[in-house]
Tab-separated table of C-alpha atoms in Angstrom:
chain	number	residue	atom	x	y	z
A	1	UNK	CA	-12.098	-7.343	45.137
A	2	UNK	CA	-8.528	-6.670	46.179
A	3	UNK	CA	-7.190	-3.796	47.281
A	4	UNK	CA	-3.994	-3.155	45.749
A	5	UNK	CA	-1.372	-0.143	46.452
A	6	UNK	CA	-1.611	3.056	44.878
A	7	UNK	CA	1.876	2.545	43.401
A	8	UNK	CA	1.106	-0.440	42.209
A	9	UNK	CA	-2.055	0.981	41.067
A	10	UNK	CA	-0.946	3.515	38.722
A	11	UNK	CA	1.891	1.681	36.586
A	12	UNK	CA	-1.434	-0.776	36.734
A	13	UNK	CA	-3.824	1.883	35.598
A	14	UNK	CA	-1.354	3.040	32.516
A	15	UNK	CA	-1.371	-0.424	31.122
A	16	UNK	CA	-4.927	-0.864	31.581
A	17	UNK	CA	-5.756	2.512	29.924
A	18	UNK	CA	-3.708	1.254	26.623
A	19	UNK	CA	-5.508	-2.050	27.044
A	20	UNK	CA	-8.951	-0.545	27.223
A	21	UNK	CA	-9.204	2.156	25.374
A	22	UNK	CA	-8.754	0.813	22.006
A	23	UNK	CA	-9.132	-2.798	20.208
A	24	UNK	CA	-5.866	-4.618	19.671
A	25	UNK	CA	-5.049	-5.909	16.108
A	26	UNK	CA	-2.456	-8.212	15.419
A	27	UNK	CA	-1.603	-7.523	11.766
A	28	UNK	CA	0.385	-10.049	9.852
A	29	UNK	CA	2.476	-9.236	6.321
A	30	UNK	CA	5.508	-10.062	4.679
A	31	UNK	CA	4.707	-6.544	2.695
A	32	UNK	CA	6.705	-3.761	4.196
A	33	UNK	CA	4.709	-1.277	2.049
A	34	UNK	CA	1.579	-3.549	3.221
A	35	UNK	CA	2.325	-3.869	6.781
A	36	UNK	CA	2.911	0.468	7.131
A	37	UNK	CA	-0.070	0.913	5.010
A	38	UNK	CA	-2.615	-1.282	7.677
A	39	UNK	CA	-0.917	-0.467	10.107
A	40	UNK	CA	-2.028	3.456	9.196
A	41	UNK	CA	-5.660	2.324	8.465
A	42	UNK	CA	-6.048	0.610	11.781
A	43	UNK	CA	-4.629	3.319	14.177
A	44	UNK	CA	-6.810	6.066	11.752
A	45	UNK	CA	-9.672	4.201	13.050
A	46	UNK	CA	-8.697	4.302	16.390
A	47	UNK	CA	-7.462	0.707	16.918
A	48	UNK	CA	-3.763	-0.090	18.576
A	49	UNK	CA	-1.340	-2.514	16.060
A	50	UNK	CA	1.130	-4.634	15.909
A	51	UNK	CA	2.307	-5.542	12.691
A	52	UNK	CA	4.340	-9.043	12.215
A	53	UNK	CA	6.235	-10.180	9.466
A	54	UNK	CA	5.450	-14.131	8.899
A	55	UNK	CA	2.810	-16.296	10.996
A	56	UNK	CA	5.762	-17.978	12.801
A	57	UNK	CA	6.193	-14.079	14.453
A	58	UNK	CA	2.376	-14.160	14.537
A	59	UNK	CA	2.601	-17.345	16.805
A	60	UNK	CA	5.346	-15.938	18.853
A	61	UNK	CA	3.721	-13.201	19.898
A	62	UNK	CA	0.463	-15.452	20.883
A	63	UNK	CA	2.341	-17.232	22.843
A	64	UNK	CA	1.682	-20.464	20.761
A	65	UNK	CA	5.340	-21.790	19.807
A	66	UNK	CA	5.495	-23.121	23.366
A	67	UNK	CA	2.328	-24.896	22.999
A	68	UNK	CA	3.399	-26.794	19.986
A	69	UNK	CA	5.994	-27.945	21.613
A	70	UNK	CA	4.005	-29.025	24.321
A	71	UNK	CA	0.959	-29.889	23.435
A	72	UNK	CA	-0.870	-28.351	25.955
A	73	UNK	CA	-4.264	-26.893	25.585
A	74	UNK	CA	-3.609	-23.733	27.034
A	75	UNK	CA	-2.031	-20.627	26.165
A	76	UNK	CA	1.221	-20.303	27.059
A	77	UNK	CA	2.007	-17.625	29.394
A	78	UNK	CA	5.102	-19.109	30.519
A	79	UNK	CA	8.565	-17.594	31.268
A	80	UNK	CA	9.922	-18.871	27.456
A	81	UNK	CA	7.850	-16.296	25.611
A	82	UNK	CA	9.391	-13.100	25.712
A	83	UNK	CA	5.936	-12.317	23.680
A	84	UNK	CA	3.146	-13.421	25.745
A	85	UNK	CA	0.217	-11.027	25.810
A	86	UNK	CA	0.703	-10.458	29.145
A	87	UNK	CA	3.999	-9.046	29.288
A	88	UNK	CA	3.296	-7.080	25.447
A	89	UNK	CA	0.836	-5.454	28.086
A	90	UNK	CA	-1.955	-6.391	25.600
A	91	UNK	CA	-4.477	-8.546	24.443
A	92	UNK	CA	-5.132	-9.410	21.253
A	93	UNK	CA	-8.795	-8.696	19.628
A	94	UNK	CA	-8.419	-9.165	15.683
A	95	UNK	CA	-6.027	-10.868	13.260
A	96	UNK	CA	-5.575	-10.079	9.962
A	97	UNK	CA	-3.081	-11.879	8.371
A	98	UNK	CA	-2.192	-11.835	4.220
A	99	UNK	CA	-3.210	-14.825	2.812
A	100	UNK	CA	-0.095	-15.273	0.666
A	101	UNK	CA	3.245	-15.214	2.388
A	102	UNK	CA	6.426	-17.103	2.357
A	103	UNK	CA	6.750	-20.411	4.469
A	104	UNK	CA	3.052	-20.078	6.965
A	105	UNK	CA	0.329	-18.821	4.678
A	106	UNK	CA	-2.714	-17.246	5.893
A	107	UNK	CA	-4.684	-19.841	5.744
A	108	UNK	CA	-1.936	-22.119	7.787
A	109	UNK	CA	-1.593	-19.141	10.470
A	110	UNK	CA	-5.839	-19.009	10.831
A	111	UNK	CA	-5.958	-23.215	11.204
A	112	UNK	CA	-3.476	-23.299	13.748
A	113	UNK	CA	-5.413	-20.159	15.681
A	114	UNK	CA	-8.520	-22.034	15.331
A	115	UNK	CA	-6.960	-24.613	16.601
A	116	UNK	CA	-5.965	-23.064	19.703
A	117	UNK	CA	-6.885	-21.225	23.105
A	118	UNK	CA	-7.484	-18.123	20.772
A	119	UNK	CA	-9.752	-19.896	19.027
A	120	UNK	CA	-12.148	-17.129	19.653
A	121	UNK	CA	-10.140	-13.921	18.296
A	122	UNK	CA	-11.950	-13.409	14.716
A	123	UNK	CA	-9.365	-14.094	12.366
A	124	UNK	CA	-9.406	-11.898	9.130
A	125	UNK	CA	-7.790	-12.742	5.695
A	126	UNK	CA	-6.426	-10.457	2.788
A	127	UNK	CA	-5.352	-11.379	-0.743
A	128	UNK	CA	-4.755	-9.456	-3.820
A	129	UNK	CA	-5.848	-11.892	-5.795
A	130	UNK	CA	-9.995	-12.828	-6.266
A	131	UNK	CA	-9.873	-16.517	-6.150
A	132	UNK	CA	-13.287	-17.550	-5.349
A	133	UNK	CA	-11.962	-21.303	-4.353
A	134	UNK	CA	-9.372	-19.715	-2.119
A	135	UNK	CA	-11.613	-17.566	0.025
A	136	UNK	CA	-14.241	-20.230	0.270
A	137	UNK	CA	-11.262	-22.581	1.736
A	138	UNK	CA	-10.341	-19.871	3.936
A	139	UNK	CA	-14.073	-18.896	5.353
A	140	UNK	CA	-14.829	-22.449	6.072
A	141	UNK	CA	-11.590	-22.657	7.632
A	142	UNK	CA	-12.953	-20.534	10.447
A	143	UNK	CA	-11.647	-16.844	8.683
A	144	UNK	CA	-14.742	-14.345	9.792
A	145	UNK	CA	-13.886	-12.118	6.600
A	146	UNK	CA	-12.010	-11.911	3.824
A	147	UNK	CA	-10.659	-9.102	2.470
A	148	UNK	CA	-9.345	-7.712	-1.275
A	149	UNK	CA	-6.360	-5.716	-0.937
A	150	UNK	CA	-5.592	-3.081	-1.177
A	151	UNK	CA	-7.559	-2.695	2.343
A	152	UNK	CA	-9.577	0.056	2.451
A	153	UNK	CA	-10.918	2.522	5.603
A	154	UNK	CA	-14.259	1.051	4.379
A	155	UNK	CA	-13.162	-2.089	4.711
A	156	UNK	CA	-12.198	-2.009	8.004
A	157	UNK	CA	-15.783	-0.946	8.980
A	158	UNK	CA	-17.144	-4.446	8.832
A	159	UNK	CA	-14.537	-5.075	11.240
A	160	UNK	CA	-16.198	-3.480	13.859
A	161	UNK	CA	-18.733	-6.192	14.336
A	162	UNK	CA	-16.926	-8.905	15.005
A	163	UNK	CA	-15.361	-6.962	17.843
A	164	UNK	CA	-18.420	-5.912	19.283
A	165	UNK	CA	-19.228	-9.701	18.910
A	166	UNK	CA	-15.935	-10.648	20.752
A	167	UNK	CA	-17.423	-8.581	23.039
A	168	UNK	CA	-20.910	-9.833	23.801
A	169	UNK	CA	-19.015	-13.107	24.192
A	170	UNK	CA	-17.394	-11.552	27.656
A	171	UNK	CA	-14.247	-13.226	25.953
A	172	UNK	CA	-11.975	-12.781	28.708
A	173	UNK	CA	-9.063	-11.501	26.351
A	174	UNK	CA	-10.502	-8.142	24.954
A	175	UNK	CA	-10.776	-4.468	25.798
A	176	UNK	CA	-11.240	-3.320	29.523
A	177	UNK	CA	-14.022	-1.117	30.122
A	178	UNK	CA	-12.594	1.293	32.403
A	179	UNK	CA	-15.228	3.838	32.111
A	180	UNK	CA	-17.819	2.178	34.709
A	181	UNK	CA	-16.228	2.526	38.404
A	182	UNK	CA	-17.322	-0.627	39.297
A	183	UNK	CA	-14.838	-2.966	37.649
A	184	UNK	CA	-14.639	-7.036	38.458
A	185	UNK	CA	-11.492	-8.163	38.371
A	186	UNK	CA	-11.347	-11.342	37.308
A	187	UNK	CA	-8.141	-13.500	37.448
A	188	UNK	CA	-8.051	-16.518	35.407
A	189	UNK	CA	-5.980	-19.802	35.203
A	190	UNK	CA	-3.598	-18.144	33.013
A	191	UNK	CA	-3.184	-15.749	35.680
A	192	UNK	CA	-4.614	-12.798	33.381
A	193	UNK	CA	-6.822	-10.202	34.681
A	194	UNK	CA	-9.595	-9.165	32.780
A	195	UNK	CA	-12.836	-7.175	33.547
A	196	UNK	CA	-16.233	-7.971	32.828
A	197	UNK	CA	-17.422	-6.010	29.730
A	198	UNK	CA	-20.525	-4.246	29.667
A	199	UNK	CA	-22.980	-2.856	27.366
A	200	UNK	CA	-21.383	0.640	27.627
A	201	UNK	CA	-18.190	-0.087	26.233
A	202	UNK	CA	-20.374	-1.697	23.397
A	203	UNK	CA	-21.535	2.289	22.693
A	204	UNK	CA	-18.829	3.746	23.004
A	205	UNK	CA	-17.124	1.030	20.166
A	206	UNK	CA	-20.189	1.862	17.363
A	207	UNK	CA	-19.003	5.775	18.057
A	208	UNK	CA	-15.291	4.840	17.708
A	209	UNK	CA	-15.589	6.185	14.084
A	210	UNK	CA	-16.967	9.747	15.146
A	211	UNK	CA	-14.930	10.114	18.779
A	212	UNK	CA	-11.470	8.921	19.821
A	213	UNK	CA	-12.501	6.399	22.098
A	214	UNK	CA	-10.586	8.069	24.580
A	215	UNK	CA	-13.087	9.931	27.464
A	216	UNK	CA	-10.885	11.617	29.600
A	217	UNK	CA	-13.815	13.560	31.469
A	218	UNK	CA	-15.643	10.216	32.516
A	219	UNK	CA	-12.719	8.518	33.730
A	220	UNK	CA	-12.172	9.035	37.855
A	221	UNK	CA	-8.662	8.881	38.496
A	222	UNK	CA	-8.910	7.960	42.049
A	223	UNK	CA	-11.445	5.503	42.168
A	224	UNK	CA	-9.700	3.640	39.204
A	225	UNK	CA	-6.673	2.088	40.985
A	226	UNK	CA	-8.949	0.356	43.168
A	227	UNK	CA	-10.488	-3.129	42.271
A	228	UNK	CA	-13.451	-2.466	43.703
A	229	UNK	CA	-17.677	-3.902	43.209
B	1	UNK	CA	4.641	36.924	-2.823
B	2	UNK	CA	1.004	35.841	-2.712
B	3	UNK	CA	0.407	35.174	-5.884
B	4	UNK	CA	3.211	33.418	-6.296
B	5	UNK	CA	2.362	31.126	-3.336
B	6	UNK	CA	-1.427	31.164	-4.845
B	7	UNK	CA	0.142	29.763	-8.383
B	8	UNK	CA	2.260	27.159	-6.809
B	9	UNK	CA	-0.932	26.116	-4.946
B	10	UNK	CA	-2.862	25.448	-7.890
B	11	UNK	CA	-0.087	23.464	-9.529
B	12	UNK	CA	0.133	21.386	-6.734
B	13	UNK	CA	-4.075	21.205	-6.873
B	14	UNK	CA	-4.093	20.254	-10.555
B	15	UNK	CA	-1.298	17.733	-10.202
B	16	UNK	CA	-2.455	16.063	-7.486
B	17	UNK	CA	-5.473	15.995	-9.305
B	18	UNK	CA	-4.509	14.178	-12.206
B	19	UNK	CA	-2.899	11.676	-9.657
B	20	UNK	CA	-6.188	11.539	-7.870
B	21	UNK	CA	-7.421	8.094	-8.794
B	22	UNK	CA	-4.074	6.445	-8.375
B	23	UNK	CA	-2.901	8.090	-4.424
B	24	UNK	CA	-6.159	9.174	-3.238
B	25	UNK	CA	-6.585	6.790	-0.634
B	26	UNK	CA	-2.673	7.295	0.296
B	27	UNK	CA	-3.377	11.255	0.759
B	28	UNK	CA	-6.303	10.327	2.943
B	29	UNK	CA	-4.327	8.703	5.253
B	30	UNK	CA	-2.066	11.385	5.921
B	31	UNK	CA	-3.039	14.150	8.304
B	32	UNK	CA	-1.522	16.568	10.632
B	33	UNK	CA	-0.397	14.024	13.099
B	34	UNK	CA	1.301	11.903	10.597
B	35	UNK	CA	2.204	14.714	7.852
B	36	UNK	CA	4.860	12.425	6.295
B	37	UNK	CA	3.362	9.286	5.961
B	38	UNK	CA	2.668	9.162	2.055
B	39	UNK	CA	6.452	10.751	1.573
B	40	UNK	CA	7.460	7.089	4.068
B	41	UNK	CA	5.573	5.088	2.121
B	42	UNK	CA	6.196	6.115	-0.823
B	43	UNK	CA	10.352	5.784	-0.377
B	44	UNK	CA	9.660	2.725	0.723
B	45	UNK	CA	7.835	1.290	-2.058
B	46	UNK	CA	10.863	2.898	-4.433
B	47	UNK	CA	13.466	1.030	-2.519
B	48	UNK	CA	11.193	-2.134	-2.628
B	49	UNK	CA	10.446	-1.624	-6.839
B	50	UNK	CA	13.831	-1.135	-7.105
B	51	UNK	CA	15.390	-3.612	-5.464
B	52	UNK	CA	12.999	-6.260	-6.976
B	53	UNK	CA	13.537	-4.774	-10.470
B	54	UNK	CA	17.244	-5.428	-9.516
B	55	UNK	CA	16.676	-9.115	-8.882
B	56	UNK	CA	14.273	-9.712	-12.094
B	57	UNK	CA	16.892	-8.536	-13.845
B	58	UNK	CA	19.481	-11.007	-12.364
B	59	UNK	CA	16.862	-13.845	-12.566
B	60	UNK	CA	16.330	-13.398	-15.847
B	61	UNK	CA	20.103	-13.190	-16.856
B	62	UNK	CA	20.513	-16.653	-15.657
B	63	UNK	CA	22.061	-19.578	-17.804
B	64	UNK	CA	18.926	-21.465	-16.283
B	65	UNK	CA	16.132	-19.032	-15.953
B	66	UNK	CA	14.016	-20.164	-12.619
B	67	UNK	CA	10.650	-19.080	-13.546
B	68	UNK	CA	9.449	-19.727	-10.339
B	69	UNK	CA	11.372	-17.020	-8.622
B	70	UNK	CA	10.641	-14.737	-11.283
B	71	UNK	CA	7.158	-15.104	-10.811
B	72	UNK	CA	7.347	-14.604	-7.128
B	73	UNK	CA	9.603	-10.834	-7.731
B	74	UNK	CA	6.725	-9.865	-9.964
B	75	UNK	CA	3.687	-11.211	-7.568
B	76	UNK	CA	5.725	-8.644	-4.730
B	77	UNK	CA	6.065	-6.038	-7.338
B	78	UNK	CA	2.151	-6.331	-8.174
B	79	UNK	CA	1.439	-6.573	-4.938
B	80	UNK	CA	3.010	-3.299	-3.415
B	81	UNK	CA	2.012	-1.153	-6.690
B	82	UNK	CA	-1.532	-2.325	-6.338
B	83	UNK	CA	-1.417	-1.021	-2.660
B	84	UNK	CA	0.257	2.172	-3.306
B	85	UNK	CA	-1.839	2.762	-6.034
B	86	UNK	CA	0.503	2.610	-8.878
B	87	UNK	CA	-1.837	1.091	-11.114
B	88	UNK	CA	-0.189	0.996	-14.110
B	89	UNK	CA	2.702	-0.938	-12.922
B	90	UNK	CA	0.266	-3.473	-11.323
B	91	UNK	CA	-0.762	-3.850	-14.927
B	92	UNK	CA	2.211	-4.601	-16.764
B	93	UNK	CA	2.814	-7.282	-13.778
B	94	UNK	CA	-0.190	-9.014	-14.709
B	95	UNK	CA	1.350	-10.222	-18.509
B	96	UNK	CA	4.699	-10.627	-16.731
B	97	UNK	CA	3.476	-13.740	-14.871
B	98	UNK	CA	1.667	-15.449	-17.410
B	99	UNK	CA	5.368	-15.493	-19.211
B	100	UNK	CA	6.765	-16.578	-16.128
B	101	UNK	CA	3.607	-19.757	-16.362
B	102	UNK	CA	4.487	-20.132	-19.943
B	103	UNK	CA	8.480	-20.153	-19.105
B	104	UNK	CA	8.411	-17.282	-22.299
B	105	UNK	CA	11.731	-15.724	-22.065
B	106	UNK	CA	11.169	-13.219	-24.461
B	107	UNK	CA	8.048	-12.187	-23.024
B	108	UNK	CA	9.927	-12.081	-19.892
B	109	UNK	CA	12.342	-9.804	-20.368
B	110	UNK	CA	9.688	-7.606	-22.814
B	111	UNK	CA	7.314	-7.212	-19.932
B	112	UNK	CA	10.369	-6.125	-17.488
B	113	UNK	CA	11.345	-3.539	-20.110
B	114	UNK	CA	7.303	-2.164	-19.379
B	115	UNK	CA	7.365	-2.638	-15.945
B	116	UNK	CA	10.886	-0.693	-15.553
B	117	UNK	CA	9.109	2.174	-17.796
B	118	UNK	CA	6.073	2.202	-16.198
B	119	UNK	CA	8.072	2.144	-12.830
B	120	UNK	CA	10.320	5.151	-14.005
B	121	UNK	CA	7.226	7.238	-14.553
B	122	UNK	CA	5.638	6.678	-11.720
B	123	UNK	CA	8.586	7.575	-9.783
B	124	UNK	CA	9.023	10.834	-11.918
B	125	UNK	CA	5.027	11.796	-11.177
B	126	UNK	CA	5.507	11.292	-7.229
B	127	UNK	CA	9.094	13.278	-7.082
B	128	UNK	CA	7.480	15.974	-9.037
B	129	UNK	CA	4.443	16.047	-6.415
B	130	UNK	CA	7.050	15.847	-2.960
B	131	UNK	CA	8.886	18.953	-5.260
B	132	UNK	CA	5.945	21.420	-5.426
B	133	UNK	CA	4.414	20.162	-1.837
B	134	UNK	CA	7.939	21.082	-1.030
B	135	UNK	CA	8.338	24.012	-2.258
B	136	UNK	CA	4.550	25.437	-1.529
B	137	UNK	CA	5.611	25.161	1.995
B	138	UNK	CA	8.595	26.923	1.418
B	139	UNK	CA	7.111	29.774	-0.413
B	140	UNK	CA	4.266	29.767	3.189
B	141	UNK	CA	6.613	29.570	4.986
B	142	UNK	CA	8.701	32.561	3.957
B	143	UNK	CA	5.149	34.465	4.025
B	144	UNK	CA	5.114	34.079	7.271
B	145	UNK	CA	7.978	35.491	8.591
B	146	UNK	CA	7.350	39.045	6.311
């Protein structure tokens, strides 16, 4: 419940509105062609990308590299990563990661997210090759779906519900809602803030197909900048 | 002037038509905000085809053929025609590495021929499509200034 400066409040509001208005995907391909394609597909269906070339960028930009190094059980948000999620102004709410790539496969890149504080982000393969043993391996290996390329806009509609599942989770490292005026701000150990979700930004996701998620008219400008219950 | 812009329409209908199948889903990712995203993609996957035709080539030239780099050029290759929707090339690719399992020279550098053919009219197909967009926009275009 702080009160924060209306300066501060508006550079805060800008990166907030990019945060909340659409689902982040972290997309990872060695495939130039494949990269521009999903990248395409995603921000067609309203989500925000960015699009890595190997799962050692992947773990750059989740801040993980540091916590190899370390060991420690947390993310990393620490001055070494010029990528940490707080600073890329975004969280992350969906992988999707090729399955076959040079050095890290897919499979290597969802293990060692499993295996980590964003454990919890669903983590989504792709292969253009059907090889039933391969995406058994990779579903019990924690993968929430596993997609045939080429990726399809249809495809990307079964996606939806394991965001909306993120969601119900109150997973402290997805979308805002910034459409109630009553927003918790909730600062956690990482020093991250996050807001409680709520059941209206679950709506406003299952329209995301038919409306741009963004609402201009039911967003109040002035209240917004202000933490407030 | 209209029917002239009316005919180059229908070309352009027809032909992108009988490319339907193969660049639909490209052409329904394009739209007014992004109006040259198939034309980007589609250079890209050129310079990609090309440049990994380039290295089969070389590969394949070798005193000591390494199979296992060959294979991995034509699993790229498969890859990005499959997503473009160049099916045909994905085809030939799919022969093409079960040489490249069988270390079959010949059948290596008989499947590259394909591929480079089936590559070359692919390429022809999509130049001849950015052509007639092109030049249906020019023909609008100087409509709309009369």
């Amino acid at each position: 419940m702080e009160l924060k400066s209306e300066v501060a409040d508006s550079h805060q509001n800008q990166k907030e509105e990019e945060q909340q208005q659409h689902f982040h995907v972290l997309a990872v391909d060695d495939s130039l062609i494949d990269r521009k394609l999903l990248e395409r597909l995603l921000r067609v269906s309203s989500y925000k990308v960015t699009c890595v070339d190997s799962g050692d960028e992947a773990l750059k930009y989740l801040g993980l590299v540091d916590e190899l190094k370390n060991s420690s059980s947390s993310a990393s948000s620490s001055s070494t990563s010029i990528h940490s999620p707080e600073q890329e102004g975004s969280k992350v709410n969906l992988i999707m990661t090729d399955y076959c790539m040079p050095g890290m496969s897919g499979y290597d890149l969802l293990k060692r997210v499993k295996g980590s504080s964003w454990k919890d982000v669903p983590v989504v393969i792709m292969s253009s090759e059907n090889v039933p043993s391969r995406i058994n391996m990779c579903l019990e290996g924690g993968a929430e779906e596993f997609l045939l390329k080429p990726v399809q806009l249809s495809d990307l509609k079964k996606l939806q519900h394991y965001l909306l599942k993120s969601l119900d989770h109150s997973f402290s490292k997805t979308v805002h809602n910034h459409d109630f005026i009553e927003n918790d701000v909730v600062v956690d150990s990482d020093g991250n803030k996050s807001n409680e979700n709520s059941n209206k930004n679950n709506s406003n996701i299952s329209k995301r197909k038919a409306v741009s998620p963004e609402l201009p008219s039911e967003r109040r400008p002035k209240v917004e900048g202000l933490a407030v219950v | 002037m209209a029917a002239g812009v009316l005919q180059l329409q229908r070309q352009l209908t027809d032909y992108t038509a009988s490319l339907f199948s193969e660049f639909n889903q490209l052409q329904q990712l394009q739209d007014e905000s992004n109006p040259d995203f198939v034309v980007e993609v589609v250079y890209v996957f050129f310079e990609d085809s090309e440049r990994l035709l380039n290295e089969l080539a070389k590969t394949l030239d070798q005193q000591s053929i390494d199979f296992r780099k060959v294979d991995a050029h034509v699993h790229q290759l498969k890859g990005s025609s499959s997503s473009i929707g160049a099916q045909r090339v994905q085809r030939v690719c799919i022969p093409f590495r079960n040489n490249c399992e069988e270390q079959n020279i010949e059948g290596c550098l008989r499947c590259l021929q394909q591929v480079k053919q089936e590559y070359t009219l692919v390429k022809n197909k999509l130049e001849t499509l950015f052509k007639l967009e092109q030049q249906l926009l020019a023909a609008q275009r100087s409509m709309s200034t009369i």
